[in-house]
């Protein structure tokens, strides 16, 4: 398992507390427990509680788990839910699914309901890095282990296991792809523009930082603009048009923090007759079909696989059955283009789950 950069995670958690977080350690004083000691204490304590409920085995019975979703308002989260259901069926788990709709009070109520229903474990995507800690504390008091995915908690001490992603590393891998593209297609020279989303410094900001650092290592690359595209197609189109107007015939590649921003950049490129191309974080039926077909403007995506999040169910099952688990379950987005998309992610099967 890849080692997590705890210093970077600590910085990111501080950023979460200072700014709103959308989408989904530092060295401590000697008087405090180390991160590894806290993780072990958390796992040992939750395992003891789970053992009291299940005896460390399932006795041939189907496990029952509660799933509290972040929300269902975009395709990626819809596909995470479907992958969770598919994985639960494969593992023989009865899954009770509730949608928190990014509302902390709803998530707290859902966790209380799960506890009342006697679930063996709770799976949740924290809607608030601070407030959702109350959900974990309530479950721990009831002896129910909690497993989180696609979200950062202020304090993971009482979380039995959680998925975690290095957002900077995500962006860096996309920047490396862009550098290779520039080397092969633009003689190693390019002016690059970034459509950021400062409201999300932890996820979007760190990915933009990683991209910028990686692509800038190529001597002939200049990042000439980094602006807020507001994560929407219309706003990003307007911002991209302004960048292209200010730099006529002088922008070669855009990086956008989500597909909507990337699509806005592509629309601006078409409307202004630019030769620039687009890379972005991407998911969704439209996005994937464009890339798979070899779209002339959308050259590559930083792609997350919804199935990666569903793996937390197997971790929960293993824990309840008395197996050793890691508290941190890492996953990573990958850079894909039209040539390797289908081999890297079985996206068509995931989209078909919507039917």
GROMACS .gro file of N, CA, C and O in nm, residues 43 57 95 101 139 184 211 231 235 254 262 265:
model
   48
   43UNK      N    1  -0.871   0.117   1.561
   43UNK     CA    2  -0.902  -0.014   1.504
   43UNK      C    3  -0.926  -0.116   1.614
   43UNK      O    4  -1.020  -0.196   1.608
   57UNK      N    5  -1.741  -1.322   1.365
   57UNK     CA    6  -1.778  -1.404   1.250
   57UNK      C    7  -1.924  -1.380   1.216
   57UNK      O    8  -2.000  -1.325   1.296
   95UNK      N    9  -2.774  -0.396   0.211
   95UNK     CA   10  -2.734  -0.256   0.220
   95UNK      C   11  -2.857  -0.166   0.230
   95UNK      O   12  -2.944  -0.167   0.142
  101UNK      N   13  -2.788   1.413   0.107
  101UNK     CA   14  -2.806   1.533   0.024
  101UNK      C   15  -2.725   1.651   0.077
  101UNK      O   16  -2.773   1.765   0.083
  139UNK      N   17  -2.209   0.635   1.672
  139UNK     CA   18  -2.198   0.494   1.634
  139UNK      C   19  -2.103   0.419   1.727
  139UNK      O   20  -2.130   0.306   1.768
  184UNK      N   21   0.566   1.561  -2.741
  184UNK     CA   22   0.544   1.484  -2.863
  184UNK      C   23   0.473   1.563  -2.973
  184UNK      O   24   0.494   1.538  -3.092
  211UNK      N   25  -0.079   1.965  -1.096
  211UNK     CA   26  -0.069   1.977  -1.242
  211UNK      C   27   0.033   2.084  -1.279
  211UNK      O   28   0.121   2.061  -1.363
  231UNK      N   29  -1.625   2.622  -1.161
  231UNK     CA   30  -1.665   2.481  -1.176
  231UNK      C   31  -1.792   2.464  -1.259
  231UNK      O   32  -1.858   2.360  -1.251
  235UNK      N   33  -1.956   2.970  -1.683
  235UNK     CA   34  -1.854   3.059  -1.627
  235UNK      C   35  -1.716   3.027  -1.684
  235UNK      O   36  -1.637   3.118  -1.714
  254UNK      N   37  -0.534   2.387  -2.202
  254UNK     CA   38  -0.605   2.420  -2.079
  254UNK      C   39  -0.608   2.297  -1.988
  254UNK      O   40  -0.623   2.184  -2.035
  262UNK      N   41  -1.394   2.199  -1.814
  262UNK     CA   42  -1.326   2.161  -1.937
  262UNK      C   43  -1.413   2.180  -2.059
  262UNK      O   44  -1.367   2.226  -2.165
  265UNK      N   45  -1.420   2.540  -2.149
  265UNK     CA   46  -1.298   2.579  -2.220
  265UNK      C   47  -1.304   2.535  -2.366
  265UNK      O   48  -1.266   2.609  -2.457
   0.00000   0.00000   0.00000
